[in-house]
Amino acid sequence: MTQATPASLLTIFGATGDLSRRMLLPSLYSLQAEHLLPDGMRILGTARSELSREAFAQMVADSIHERIPAAECNDEALRGLIERLDFFSASADNDVSMKALADKITNSRNGDALYHMSTAPKFYGPACQALAAHGAAGPGTRVMLEKPIGTDLASAIAINDAVAKAFDEERIYRTDHYLGKEGVQNLIALRFGNSLFEPLWSARHIEQVQITVGETVGVEGRGDYYDESGALRDMLQNHLLQLLCLVAMEPPAKFDPTAVRNEKIKVLRSLRAINHSNVGTDSVIGQYTAGASEGKVVPGYAEELGRASRTETFVALRAHVDNWRWSGVPFYLRTGKRLPSRSTEIYIQFRKVPYSIFGGPAAADMQPNGLLIKLQPEERIELMLMSKTPGLDRNGLRLSQVGLDLDFHEEFAAARKRIAYERLYLDAIEGNGTLFVRRDETEAAWQWVDAIANGWRDTGMVPKPYPAGTWGPSATVSLTDRSGHSWRE
């Protein structure tokens, strides 16, 4: 494996798009402000738009002022970022423009080059192959791809094959922005940096695991895209499965790209299939109807879309990781739009004490211990334990569940809350692939998800309605009830 060196040129394809304005450009500004970008590294924006360098620089400045808090904006950092910028119009399906872009790249770099494909996935292959055809994808270059890659296993393989014609696997960095979140990285630190948890991290001590990614928003103008993907492909195939892997994986030999990703792929390959034979009992799908969200009356999905649809805006699954560590432990996964709160959390419920020594009211008070890892909107870890309720206990000892709470906003009050792409950009610029997703991971995830989607189709399952502002269809409750569990809300 060739040792990567920091990139001297970052080229952003789709530099005028929504993701670039909301996340990428503000992340680069913050890295610039903290003097973390390599000295002399140039940033080349490219898109179909015909923009001058000055117009692109103004767009960048507008994005920074819109997305970065005023207290964190300073003119010197913005000037420093703008000095790095250039813009070149090109289109992946126009070979003349791609040759001119490749020539521009060759003349602009004096070391490694990083390409970030912030475009529709259908352009990944053509853009990468055009770069290769014109001599801009050789040694010292690497490429970031945004997930989800494809819409099913077949399309993912086709895109991966197309990109692989231009870049070796070790030079392909598939981005799931959840892996750049501080809380997600802290999950790794929690598991493997503390002797307290790892001995308990198995079916012997854990009763169930719940992973929730809830959104209060609707489709927000993305109706046509979302109607093609739905909650299963848009969120579960990406973010929830990555979180499941980090919870369930075996300890890697060390914290490096190969070791970490080897353990994650083992989890994906151990997932019990959910298909036509069990999709009716192990999955629930829903679509929001009109209701109230964040105190406002909101329309249903079909009204927002402008037509009837069978696309799911909510999915809940009962999954099982069939291996030695997790045999018999259900992993409940749920995600959806127009839910009561915007939250991403992992809840691990430990098994009850084998025998209660407390009689009387204390026996009824007993609750299992739990570990709650909240990733957004705030980052927090809470360990739920049983404690004596204060009092003289004249009618018998009473117990209460209390939380040992590590609030990152309080504990690390001086630390700035970072955009996930700051970490991901810095790692990709420096050639560290640990927090990026390998090809076999993406394809194993699609294989599992495809079986679910095919099961819904084969059995005629359609989304059940749920009012906006609720936790999905009522059938979601029975998904956990059948195993004697309940959702944490």
PDB file of C-alpha atoms in Angstrom, residues 21-269:
ATOM      1  CA  ARG A  21     -23.131  25.193   0.519  1.00  0.00           C
ATOM      2  CA  ARG A  22     -24.502  23.647   3.725  1.00  0.00           C
ATOM      3  CA  MET A  23     -21.647  21.406   4.830  1.00  0.00           C
ATOM      4  CA  LEU A  24     -18.524  21.306   2.688  1.00  0.00           C
ATOM      5  CA  LEU A  25     -17.610  24.966   2.342  1.00  0.00           C
ATOM      6  CA  PRO A  26     -18.360  25.811   6.011  1.00  0.00           C
ATOM      7  CA  SER A  27     -16.223  22.808   7.056  1.00  0.00           C
ATOM      8  CA  LEU A  28     -13.312  24.016   4.936  1.00  0.00           C
ATOM      9  CA  TYR A  29     -13.683  27.493   6.430  1.00  0.00           C
ATOM     10  CA  SER A  30     -13.451  26.089   9.972  1.00  0.00           C
ATOM     11  CA  LEU A  31     -10.360  24.055   9.081  1.00  0.00           C
ATOM     12  CA  GLN A  32      -8.842  27.176   7.542  1.00  0.00           C
ATOM     13  CA  ALA A  33      -9.654  29.218  10.651  1.00  0.00           C
ATOM     14  CA  GLU A  34      -7.838  26.681  12.825  1.00  0.00           C
ATOM     15  CA  HIS A  35      -4.853  26.492  10.445  1.00  0.00           C
ATOM     16  CA  LEU A  36      -5.455  22.781   9.827  1.00  0.00           C
ATOM     17  CA  LEU A  37      -5.402  22.798   6.020  1.00  0.00           C
ATOM     18  CA  PRO A  38      -2.020  21.994   4.477  1.00  0.00           C
ATOM     19  CA  ASP A  39       0.024  25.045   3.581  1.00  0.00           C
ATOM     20  CA  GLY A  40      -0.412  25.890  -0.072  1.00  0.00           C
ATOM     21  CA  MET A  41      -3.293  23.468  -0.685  1.00  0.00           C
ATOM     22  CA  ARG A  42      -5.543  24.759  -3.453  1.00  0.00           C
ATOM     23  CA  ILE A  43      -9.326  24.232  -3.622  1.00  0.00           C
ATOM     24  CA  LEU A  44     -10.805  23.899  -7.097  1.00  0.00           C
ATOM     25  CA  GLY A  45     -14.576  24.020  -7.435  1.00  0.00           C
ATOM     26  CA  THR A  46     -16.203  22.525 -10.499  1.00  0.00           C
ATOM     27  CA  ALA A  47     -19.804  22.211 -11.678  1.00  0.00           C
ATOM     28  CA  ARG A  48     -21.905  22.586 -14.792  1.00  0.00           C
ATOM     29  CA  SER A  49     -22.561  26.230 -13.838  1.00  0.00           C
ATOM     30  CA  GLU A  50     -20.658  28.860 -15.791  1.00  0.00           C
ATOM     31  CA  LEU A  51     -19.125  30.870 -12.966  1.00  0.00           C
ATOM     32  CA  SER A  52     -16.129  33.147 -12.760  1.00  0.00           C
ATOM     33  CA  ARG A  53     -13.641  32.649  -9.961  1.00  0.00           C
ATOM     34  CA  GLU A  54     -14.961  35.879  -8.387  1.00  0.00           C
ATOM     35  CA  ALA A  55     -18.586  34.715  -8.520  1.00  0.00           C
ATOM     36  CA  PHE A  56     -17.632  31.370  -6.948  1.00  0.00           C
ATOM     37  CA  ALA A  57     -15.682  33.169  -4.218  1.00  0.00           C
ATOM     38  CA  GLN A  58     -18.750  35.310  -3.482  1.00  0.00           C
ATOM     39  CA  MET A  59     -20.921  32.199  -3.281  1.00  0.00           C
ATOM     40  CA  VAL A  60     -18.431  30.685  -0.826  1.00  0.00           C
ATOM     41  CA  ALA A  61     -18.442  33.838   1.305  1.00  0.00           C
ATOM     42  CA  ASP A  62     -22.254  33.896   1.318  1.00  0.00           C
ATOM     43  CA  SER A  63     -22.353  30.240   2.420  1.00  0.00           C
ATOM     44  CA  ILE A  64     -19.909  30.936   5.255  1.00  0.00           C
ATOM     45  CA  HIS A  65     -21.873  33.917   6.542  1.00  0.00           C
ATOM     46  CA  GLU A  66     -25.114  31.923   6.354  1.00  0.00           C
ATOM     47  CA  ARG A  67     -23.869  28.757   8.065  1.00  0.00           C
ATOM     48  CA  ILE A  68     -21.108  29.799  10.451  1.00  0.00           C
ATOM     49  CA  PRO A  69     -22.149  31.587  13.699  1.00  0.00           C
ATOM     50  CA  ALA A  70     -21.201  35.258  13.631  1.00  0.00           C
ATOM     51  CA  ALA A  71     -18.965  34.796  16.692  1.00  0.00           C
ATOM     52  CA  GLU A  72     -16.857  32.258  14.744  1.00  0.00           C
ATOM     53  CA  CYS A  73     -16.512  34.341  11.574  1.00  0.00           C
ATOM     54  CA  ASN A  74     -13.403  36.374  11.021  1.00  0.00           C
ATOM     55  CA  ASP A  75     -12.304  38.191   7.909  1.00  0.00           C
ATOM     56  CA  GLU A  76      -8.737  36.897   8.007  1.00  0.00           C
ATOM     57  CA  ALA A  77      -9.819  33.243   7.896  1.00  0.00           C
ATOM     58  CA  LEU A  78     -12.332  33.940   5.119  1.00  0.00           C
ATOM     59  CA  ARG A  79      -9.697  35.770   3.072  1.00  0.00           C
ATOM     60  CA  GLY A  80      -7.315  32.864   3.610  1.00  0.00           C
ATOM     61  CA  LEU A  81      -9.907  30.395   2.320  1.00  0.00           C
ATOM     62  CA  ILE A  82     -10.823  32.546  -0.687  1.00  0.00           C
ATOM     63  CA  GLU A  83      -7.153  32.872  -1.628  1.00  0.00           C
ATOM     64  CA  ARG A  84      -7.054  29.097  -2.051  1.00  0.00           C
ATOM     65  CA  LEU A  85     -10.068  29.018  -4.396  1.00  0.00           C
ATOM     66  CA  ASP A  86     -10.464  28.607  -8.101  1.00  0.00           C
ATOM     67  CA  PHE A  87     -13.386  27.500 -10.270  1.00  0.00           C
ATOM     68  CA  PHE A  88     -13.643  25.631 -13.558  1.00  0.00           C
ATOM     69  CA  SER A  89     -16.852  24.699 -15.334  1.00  0.00           C
ATOM     70  CA  ALA A  90     -17.073  21.091 -16.525  1.00  0.00           C
ATOM     71  CA  SER A  91     -19.578  18.290 -16.978  1.00  0.00           C
ATOM     72  CA  ALA A  92     -18.925  14.567 -16.565  1.00  0.00           C
ATOM     73  CA  ASP A  93     -20.807  13.841 -19.800  1.00  0.00           C
ATOM     74  CA  ASN A  94     -18.794  16.369 -21.848  1.00  0.00           C
ATOM     75  CA  ASP A  95     -15.377  14.943 -22.660  1.00  0.00           C
ATOM     76  CA  VAL A  96     -13.984  18.218 -24.006  1.00  0.00           C
ATOM     77  CA  SER A  97     -14.728  19.986 -20.729  1.00  0.00           C
ATOM     78  CA  MET A  98     -13.366  17.046 -18.683  1.00  0.00           C
ATOM     79  CA  LYS A  99     -10.089  17.107 -20.633  1.00  0.00           C
ATOM     80  CA  ALA A 100      -9.773  20.827 -19.981  1.00  0.00           C
ATOM     81  CA  LEU A 101     -10.521  20.208 -16.286  1.00  0.00           C
ATOM     82  CA  ALA A 102      -7.926  17.419 -16.126  1.00  0.00           C
ATOM     83  CA  ASP A 103      -5.343  19.761 -17.668  1.00  0.00           C
ATOM     84  CA  LYS A 104      -6.270  22.420 -15.101  1.00  0.00           C
ATOM     85  CA  ILE A 105      -5.841  19.878 -12.284  1.00  0.00           C
ATOM     86  CA  THR A 106      -2.483  18.689 -13.595  1.00  0.00           C
ATOM     87  CA  ASN A 107      -1.203  22.247 -13.751  1.00  0.00           C
ATOM     88  CA  SER A 108      -2.605  23.168 -10.314  1.00  0.00           C
ATOM     89  CA  ARG A 109      -1.241  20.303  -8.192  1.00  0.00           C
ATOM     90  CA  ASN A 110       2.269  19.853  -6.919  1.00  0.00           C
ATOM     91  CA  GLY A 111       1.613  16.742  -4.848  1.00  0.00           C
ATOM     92  CA  ASP A 112      -1.328  14.478  -3.981  1.00  0.00           C
ATOM     93  CA  ALA A 113      -4.804  15.379  -5.236  1.00  0.00           C
ATOM     94  CA  LEU A 114      -8.166  14.640  -3.608  1.00  0.00           C
ATOM     95  CA  TYR A 115     -11.371  14.591  -5.661  1.00  0.00           C
ATOM     96  CA  HIS A 116     -14.720  14.899  -3.863  1.00  0.00           C
ATOM     97  CA  MET A 117     -17.730  13.743  -5.875  1.00  0.00           C
ATOM     98  CA  SER A 118     -20.535  15.822  -4.354  1.00  0.00           C
ATOM     99  CA  THR A 119     -22.819  14.938  -7.261  1.00  0.00           C
ATOM    100  CA  ALA A 120     -25.499  12.409  -8.100  1.00  0.00           C
ATOM    101  CA  PRO A 121     -23.951   8.899  -7.885  1.00  0.00           C
ATOM    102  CA  LYS A 122     -24.684   8.236 -11.569  1.00  0.00           C
ATOM    103  CA  PHE A 123     -21.871  10.672 -12.413  1.00  0.00           C
ATOM    104  CA  TYR A 124     -19.221   8.984 -10.217  1.00  0.00           C
ATOM    105  CA  GLY A 125     -18.130   6.463 -12.823  1.00  0.00           C
ATOM    106  CA  PRO A 126     -18.085   8.790 -15.852  1.00  0.00           C
ATOM    107  CA  ALA A 127     -16.246  11.541 -13.937  1.00  0.00           C
ATOM    108  CA  CYS A 128     -13.620   9.177 -12.521  1.00  0.00           C
ATOM    109  CA  GLN A 129     -13.047   7.456 -15.859  1.00  0.00           C
ATOM    110  CA  ALA A 130     -12.722  10.817 -17.618  1.00  0.00           C
ATOM    111  CA  LEU A 131     -10.089  11.883 -15.076  1.00  0.00           C
ATOM    112  CA  ALA A 132      -8.231   8.621 -15.708  1.00  0.00           C
ATOM    113  CA  ALA A 133      -8.495   8.909 -19.476  1.00  0.00           C
ATOM    114  CA  HIS A 134      -6.899  12.353 -19.345  1.00  0.00           C
ATOM    115  CA  GLY A 135      -4.089  11.424 -16.956  1.00  0.00           C
ATOM    116  CA  ALA A 136      -5.479  12.911 -13.736  1.00  0.00           C
ATOM    117  CA  ALA A 137      -6.235   9.728 -11.742  1.00  0.00           C
ATOM    118  CA  GLY A 138      -2.808   8.162 -11.348  1.00  0.00           C
ATOM    119  CA  PRO A 139      -0.668   7.582  -8.245  1.00  0.00           C
ATOM    120  CA  GLY A 140      -1.065  10.258  -5.592  1.00  0.00           C
ATOM    121  CA  THR A 141      -4.764  10.812  -6.294  1.00  0.00           C
ATOM    122  CA  ARG A 142      -7.761   9.657  -4.290  1.00  0.00           C
ATOM    123  CA  VAL A 143     -11.513  10.173  -4.503  1.00  0.00           C
ATOM    124  CA  MET A 144     -14.328  10.732  -1.979  1.00  0.00           C
ATOM    125  CA  LEU A 145     -17.759   9.355  -2.908  1.00  0.00           C
ATOM    126  CA  GLU A 146     -20.978  10.348  -1.160  1.00  0.00           C
ATOM    127  CA  LYS A 147     -23.308   7.585   0.007  1.00  0.00           C
ATOM    128  CA  PRO A 148     -25.770   6.121  -0.682  1.00  0.00           C
ATOM    129  CA  ILE A 149     -24.010   4.558  -3.629  1.00  0.00           C
ATOM    130  CA  GLY A 150     -26.731   3.301  -5.921  1.00  0.00           C
ATOM    131  CA  THR A 151     -30.295   2.342  -5.103  1.00  0.00           C
ATOM    132  CA  ASP A 152     -29.782  -1.411  -4.754  1.00  0.00           C
ATOM    133  CA  LEU A 153     -27.033  -4.028  -4.920  1.00  0.00           C
ATOM    134  CA  ALA A 154     -26.921  -4.162  -8.722  1.00  0.00           C
ATOM    135  CA  SER A 155     -26.570  -0.395  -9.143  1.00  0.00           C
ATOM    136  CA  ALA A 156     -24.018  -0.215  -6.312  1.00  0.00           C
ATOM    137  CA  ILE A 157     -21.887  -2.873  -8.011  1.00  0.00           C
ATOM    138  CA  ALA A 158     -22.146  -1.027 -11.334  1.00  0.00           C
ATOM    139  CA  ILE A 159     -21.017   2.277  -9.771  1.00  0.00           C
ATOM    140  CA  ASN A 160     -18.237   0.616  -7.770  1.00  0.00           C
ATOM    141  CA  ASP A 161     -17.022  -1.212 -10.892  1.00  0.00           C
ATOM    142  CA  ALA A 162     -17.007   2.024 -12.893  1.00  0.00           C
ATOM    143  CA  VAL A 163     -15.023   3.911 -10.246  1.00  0.00           C
ATOM    144  CA  ALA A 164     -12.646   0.940  -9.797  1.00  0.00           C
ATOM    145  CA  LYS A 165     -11.563   1.278 -13.440  1.00  0.00           C
ATOM    146  CA  ALA A 166      -9.937   4.579 -12.473  1.00  0.00           C
ATOM    147  CA  PHE A 167      -9.006   4.214  -8.776  1.00  0.00           C
ATOM    148  CA  ASP A 168      -7.686   1.331  -6.686  1.00  0.00           C
ATOM    149  CA  GLU A 169      -9.855   0.420  -3.694  1.00  0.00           C
ATOM    150  CA  GLU A 170      -7.359   1.883  -1.223  1.00  0.00           C
ATOM    151  CA  ARG A 171      -7.745   5.261  -2.959  1.00  0.00           C
ATOM    152  CA  ILE A 172     -11.582   5.305  -2.763  1.00  0.00           C
ATOM    153  CA  TYR A 173     -13.087   6.993   0.295  1.00  0.00           C
ATOM    154  CA  ARG A 174     -16.846   6.338   0.601  1.00  0.00           C
ATOM    155  CA  THR A 175     -18.357   8.929   2.895  1.00  0.00           C
ATOM    156  CA  ASP A 176     -21.109   8.367   5.439  1.00  0.00           C
ATOM    157  CA  HIS A 177     -21.187  11.708   7.239  1.00  0.00           C
ATOM    158  CA  TYR A 178     -22.519  10.063  10.416  1.00  0.00           C
ATOM    159  CA  LEU A 179     -19.070   8.529  10.890  1.00  0.00           C
ATOM    160  CA  GLY A 180     -17.630  12.038  11.142  1.00  0.00           C
ATOM    161  CA  LYS A 181     -19.850  12.976  14.079  1.00  0.00           C
ATOM    162  CA  GLU A 182     -18.087  13.394  17.410  1.00  0.00           C
ATOM    163  CA  GLY A 183     -20.644  11.222  19.188  1.00  0.00           C
ATOM    164  CA  VAL A 184     -20.182   8.325  16.773  1.00  0.00           C
ATOM    165  CA  GLN A 185     -16.423   8.406  17.231  1.00  0.00           C
ATOM    166  CA  ASN A 186     -16.981   8.583  20.976  1.00  0.00           C
ATOM    167  CA  LEU A 187     -18.919   5.314  20.772  1.00  0.00           C
ATOM    168  CA  ILE A 188     -15.667   3.685  19.657  1.00  0.00           C
ATOM    169  CA  ALA A 189     -13.814   5.377  22.527  1.00  0.00           C
ATOM    170  CA  LEU A 190     -16.501   4.297  25.002  1.00  0.00           C
ATOM    171  CA  ARG A 191     -16.311   0.664  23.958  1.00  0.00           C
ATOM    172  CA  PHE A 192     -12.590   0.216  23.505  1.00  0.00           C
ATOM    173  CA  GLY A 193     -11.132   2.855  25.829  1.00  0.00           C
ATOM    174  CA  ASN A 194     -12.815   1.638  28.994  1.00  0.00           C
ATOM    175  CA  SER A 195     -12.439  -1.681  30.789  1.00  0.00           C
ATOM    176  CA  LEU A 196     -15.882  -1.210  32.359  1.00  0.00           C
ATOM    177  CA  PHE A 197     -18.040  -1.989  29.319  1.00  0.00           C
ATOM    178  CA  GLU A 198     -16.325  -4.565  27.122  1.00  0.00           C
ATOM    179  CA  PRO A 199     -16.764  -7.510  29.573  1.00  0.00           C
ATOM    180  CA  LEU A 200     -20.517  -6.739  29.600  1.00  0.00           C
ATOM    181  CA  TRP A 201     -20.823  -6.192  25.829  1.00  0.00           C
ATOM    182  CA  SER A 202     -22.508  -9.451  24.802  1.00  0.00           C
ATOM    183  CA  ALA A 203     -25.722 -11.450  24.901  1.00  0.00           C
ATOM    184  CA  ARG A 204     -24.817 -12.689  28.365  1.00  0.00           C
ATOM    185  CA  HIS A 205     -25.419  -9.240  29.839  1.00  0.00           C
ATOM    186  CA  ILE A 206     -27.355  -7.261  27.192  1.00  0.00           C
ATOM    187  CA  GLU A 207     -31.085  -7.816  26.692  1.00  0.00           C
ATOM    188  CA  GLN A 208     -31.758  -5.595  23.680  1.00  0.00           C
ATOM    189  CA  VAL A 209     -30.337  -2.749  21.581  1.00  0.00           C
ATOM    190  CA  GLN A 210     -32.340   0.096  20.056  1.00  0.00           C
ATOM    191  CA  ILE A 211     -31.042   2.494  17.395  1.00  0.00           C
ATOM    192  CA  THR A 212     -33.256   5.439  16.469  1.00  0.00           C
ATOM    193  CA  VAL A 213     -32.723   8.161  13.874  1.00  0.00           C
ATOM    194  CA  GLY A 214     -35.727  10.454  14.052  1.00  0.00           C
ATOM    195  CA  GLU A 215     -36.443  13.497  11.893  1.00  0.00           C
ATOM    196  CA  THR A 216     -39.166  16.085  12.453  1.00  0.00           C
ATOM    197  CA  VAL A 217     -38.956  17.428   8.894  1.00  0.00           C
ATOM    198  CA  GLY A 218     -40.816  16.231   5.824  1.00  0.00           C
ATOM    199  CA  VAL A 219     -39.272  15.842   2.388  1.00  0.00           C
ATOM    200  CA  GLU A 220     -38.291  19.557   2.156  1.00  0.00           C
ATOM    201  CA  GLY A 221     -38.347  19.894  -1.617  1.00  0.00           C
ATOM    202  CA  ARG A 222     -36.574  16.546  -2.124  1.00  0.00           C
ATOM    203  CA  GLY A 223     -39.819  14.764  -2.943  1.00  0.00           C
ATOM    204  CA  ASP A 224     -38.825  13.289  -6.290  1.00  0.00           C
ATOM    205  CA  TYR A 225     -35.502  11.971  -4.932  1.00  0.00           C
ATOM    206  CA  TYR A 226     -37.038  10.693  -1.721  1.00  0.00           C
ATOM    207  CA  ASP A 227     -39.897   8.965  -3.500  1.00  0.00           C
ATOM    208  CA  GLU A 228     -37.323   6.876  -5.364  1.00  0.00           C
ATOM    209  CA  SER A 229     -35.440   5.898  -2.210  1.00  0.00           C
ATOM    210  CA  GLY A 230     -37.687   5.934   0.858  1.00  0.00           C
ATOM    211  CA  ALA A 231     -36.582   5.556   4.463  1.00  0.00           C
ATOM    212  CA  LEU A 232     -35.056   2.106   3.915  1.00  0.00           C
ATOM    213  CA  ARG A 233     -32.592   3.189   1.243  1.00  0.00           C
ATOM    214  CA  ASP A 234     -32.116   6.808   2.300  1.00  0.00           C
ATOM    215  CA  MET A 235     -31.378   6.305   6.004  1.00  0.00           C
ATOM    216  CA  LEU A 236     -31.354   2.690   7.141  1.00  0.00           C
ATOM    217  CA  GLN A 237     -28.970   1.338   4.506  1.00  0.00           C
ATOM    218  CA  ASN A 238     -26.575   4.166   5.331  1.00  0.00           C
ATOM    219  CA  HIS A 239     -26.585   5.522   8.805  1.00  0.00           C
ATOM    220  CA  LEU A 240     -28.381   2.958  10.944  1.00  0.00           C
ATOM    221  CA  LEU A 241     -26.401   0.002   9.646  1.00  0.00           C
ATOM    222  CA  GLN A 242     -23.133   1.861  10.261  1.00  0.00           C
ATOM    223  CA  LEU A 243     -24.201   2.544  13.844  1.00  0.00           C
ATOM    224  CA  LEU A 244     -25.220  -1.089  14.272  1.00  0.00           C
ATOM    225  CA  CYS A 245     -21.782  -2.186  13.056  1.00  0.00           C
ATOM    226  CA  LEU A 246     -19.991   0.050  15.553  1.00  0.00           C
ATOM    227  CA  VAL A 247     -22.134  -1.268  18.416  1.00  0.00           C
ATOM    228  CA  ALA A 248     -21.852  -4.930  17.464  1.00  0.00           C
ATOM    229  CA  MET A 249     -18.360  -5.327  15.995  1.00  0.00           C
ATOM    230  CA  GLU A 250     -15.570  -7.261  17.693  1.00  0.00           C
ATOM    231  CA  PRO A 251     -12.592  -5.281  19.034  1.00  0.00           C
ATOM    232  CA  PRO A 252     -10.302  -4.495  16.079  1.00  0.00           C
ATOM    233  CA  ALA A 253      -6.617  -5.325  16.480  1.00  0.00           C
ATOM    234  CA  LYS A 254      -5.879  -1.602  16.192  1.00  0.00           C
ATOM    235  CA  PHE A 255      -7.586   1.617  15.179  1.00  0.00           C
ATOM    236  CA  ASP A 256      -6.674   1.661  11.514  1.00  0.00           C
ATOM    237  CA  PRO A 257      -8.722   1.441   8.297  1.00  0.00           C
ATOM    238  CA  THR A 258      -8.211  -2.251   7.531  1.00  0.00           C
ATOM    239  CA  ALA A 259      -8.722  -3.561  11.069  1.00  0.00           C
ATOM    240  CA  VAL A 260     -11.854  -1.496  11.779  1.00  0.00           C
ATOM    241  CA  ARG A 261     -13.500  -2.237   8.443  1.00  0.00           C
ATOM    242  CA  ASN A 262     -12.706  -5.952   8.686  1.00  0.00           C
ATOM    243  CA  GLU A 263     -14.735  -6.136  11.897  1.00  0.00           C
ATOM    244  CA  LYS A 264     -17.635  -4.113  10.483  1.00  0.00           C
ATOM    245  CA  ILE A 265     -18.023  -6.390   7.464  1.00  0.00           C
ATOM    246  CA  LYS A 266     -18.230  -9.421   9.765  1.00  0.00           C
ATOM    247  CA  VAL A 267     -21.270  -7.852  11.459  1.00  0.00           C
ATOM    248  CA  LEU A 268     -23.015  -7.165   8.147  1.00  0.00           C
ATOM    249  CA  ARG A 269     -22.411 -10.737   7.025  1.00  0.00           C
TER     250      ARG A 269
END
